[in-house]
């Protein structure tokens, strides 16, 4: 251990720690912008480029994030010199930054904005040249605005080191330096998967989601179409954070109330179609297992992951399940079953909005093969953050809302569906059903705890009536690549592989309230989902009576002809 003092407080930290890490130990906050360390997912962005974390140590000023502790060091974080340097640095950063905070997509969530506020910056003494790059609005998911980039490189580290996609890196030199794509091409022309994790770590408004709020207001304000909304599992345990609640607080009832107050005619649940996905995917898996073909089956509900497979492993497009994602299955059932058979309108007269923790879902619902004859399954997708903004815009007092239930029948779900939102959840849900189908016995314990937790790659062997099923769960695309490379080399022993592109699963999706690098937030959301599951009577997808009825009345058999027409898709190389 190394002993030092920070603002007079003694602290001992392991050799190799930085001043910033040591300061955290004694609850001394040092503002910083570029630095980001998330040990849970092995991400470290430590380029010390922004110089906001300058502190006095020994004879001069040093950046706390990039300076290792030394025995006997005396660190002062708030000397006159340190504060002056810090203010100077922030003023310099602001000098070439657009001054449009009031109308910025990131207003209220921008780390540069809050540091400027904390430091009490009231004027900018420097007049910098402004960069005027065109915004990249080429995709359905992501807006990239270089003018707001402070070159912290967090996005680059995320895209390269964690996601292994490698779309973003530094280009040009001097003032012309940008973090951008190969040849500065549009994101839509690159290998970008639209996972959005670059947005999740961007401290400013340089990377944001495509704002679909106006589209949703327009839909709510017209009379020709019946507007229904579906909400993804992970949203209900994170939405409350936008209203000051603890991460993981279960806000399902208030969320339903808010959606009704916003004017949605029907408030439904993506969980319903998550249960449906399990029936389709479990039967597809058992079918493949029996034939010994197209194994391992890869889960197909994460659109960034599917993008990744299409772009990086086109030779393995026989492996992803042909199931559409729950988001898309929901739209297909709402438009082609609920509309004509329950409320007697045409599929094209139903308008489906989805609320997702994800930005890739915006792109997914625009994929034209996901629909029937020109009628897309889902019309528009907004994020958890966008829903919160709409609630605030409408002046709804979220915290005092009554708890309401989802509408039926597309609002009923099992606990297996709730856990879809966290890494390992889809697989656990599938195992609950596959096990009971194969063995015809009731599972003594529905909790497959082996597949839970935040590790990036998890594996387990499950005995289903004498057949050993080897399962693997990868979260983050970098971990997915490791697992897929084993498949490619012929070294994979797995029968099922679940992949979620976001490290931790959808609860850490790029459309969720910003966690600002604190993965405890993500863990609390996971706990929230497991608590919902534990407290439900219905915990297996195949026992959901609304799903059973849907097969009876409309779909026939899982994996049958009608199910295929509406619930399955194909991939592109
Ligand atoms: Fe997910 Fe989903 S669980 S991808 O993580 O499968 O976005 O929450 O909605 O579609 O259900 C996201 C979350 C979903 C889908 C579901 C799946
Ligand atoms: Fe990379 Fe994902 Fe951002 Fe695309 S969305 S640039 S893949 S981190």
XYZ file of N, CA and C and ligand atoms in Angstrom, residues 232-235 270-271 273-274 277 301-303 325-328 356-358 361 364 417 420-422 426 500 505-507, ligand 1:
107
model
N -40.932 -1.812 -22.937
C -39.950 -2.892 -22.747
C -39.720 -3.177 -21.261
N -39.282 -4.411 -20.972
C -39.074 -4.798 -19.572
C -38.173 -3.842 -18.787
N -37.056 -3.422 -19.380
C -36.054 -2.663 -18.613
C -36.477 -1.238 -18.273
N -37.501 -0.738 -18.943
C -37.903 0.664 -18.739
C -38.461 0.863 -17.334
N -44.491 -4.942 -23.703
C -43.578 -5.772 -24.510
C -43.341 -7.110 -23.813
N -43.524 -7.139 -22.508
C -43.396 -8.409 -21.779
C -44.310 -9.483 -22.337
N -45.113 -9.991 -25.393
C -44.478 -10.621 -26.562
C -43.118 -11.220 -26.213
N -42.559 -10.835 -25.063
C -41.353 -11.536 -24.604
C -41.746 -12.976 -24.272
N -42.132 -14.728 -27.488
C -40.816 -15.043 -28.056
C -40.282 -16.339 -27.470
N -32.972 -11.150 -30.124
C -33.828 -10.013 -29.745
C -33.104 -8.686 -29.689
N -31.778 -8.707 -29.695
C -31.031 -7.448 -29.603
C -30.644 -6.998 -31.014
N -31.194 -5.880 -31.474
C -30.965 -5.483 -32.862
C -29.517 -5.088 -33.163
N -37.703 -9.906 -32.694
C -37.554 -9.504 -31.292
C -38.937 -9.296 -30.687
N -39.036 -9.298 -29.350
C -40.338 -9.012 -28.723
C -40.941 -7.685 -29.186
N -40.089 -6.661 -29.364
C -40.634 -5.392 -29.854
C -41.428 -5.623 -31.151
N -40.827 -6.368 -32.078
C -41.434 -6.563 -33.393
C -42.606 -7.550 -33.327
N -38.474 1.951 -25.323
C -37.389 0.978 -25.203
C -36.200 1.603 -24.477
N -35.397 0.765 -23.827
C -34.194 1.295 -23.165
C -33.052 1.479 -24.155
N -33.361 1.446 -25.427
C -32.395 1.130 -26.472
C -32.490 2.150 -27.598
N -33.266 0.004 -31.244
C -34.669 -0.359 -31.529
C -35.305 0.632 -32.500
N -34.250 -0.758 -35.640
C -34.884 -2.058 -35.886
C -36.290 -1.880 -36.456
N -40.688 -12.926 -18.458
C -40.572 -11.828 -19.421
C -39.858 -10.630 -18.811
N -36.057 -10.547 -19.034
C -35.462 -10.325 -20.357
C -34.549 -9.101 -20.344
N -34.896 -8.142 -19.507
C -34.197 -6.862 -19.528
C -32.796 -6.895 -18.951
N -32.392 -8.023 -18.360
C -31.040 -8.080 -17.808
C -30.266 -9.240 -18.426
N -33.052 -13.697 -20.903
C -33.734 -14.371 -22.015
C -33.461 -15.868 -21.927
N -26.485 -9.865 -25.631
C -27.020 -8.506 -25.564
C -25.841 -7.574 -25.817
N -26.816 -5.929 -20.341
C -28.144 -6.157 -20.928
C -28.902 -4.855 -21.110
N -30.201 -4.984 -21.425
C -31.023 -3.803 -21.747
C -31.128 -2.794 -20.609
N -30.992 -3.257 -19.381
C -31.044 -2.309 -18.262
C -29.958 -1.249 -18.392
Fe -34.745 -5.451 -24.315
Fe -36.259 -7.074 -25.446
S -35.387 -7.367 -23.378
S -34.234 -6.402 -26.310
O -33.173 -6.305 -23.751
O -35.673 -9.818 -26.061
O -34.536 -2.900 -25.794
O -35.943 -4.198 -21.859
O -37.565 -4.738 -25.032
O -37.575 -6.511 -28.100
O -38.765 -7.977 -24.301
C -34.526 -3.807 -25.120
C -35.377 -4.550 -22.765
C -36.623 -5.369 -24.937
C -37.102 -6.783 -27.089
C -37.888 -7.614 -24.771
C -35.904 -8.772 -25.916
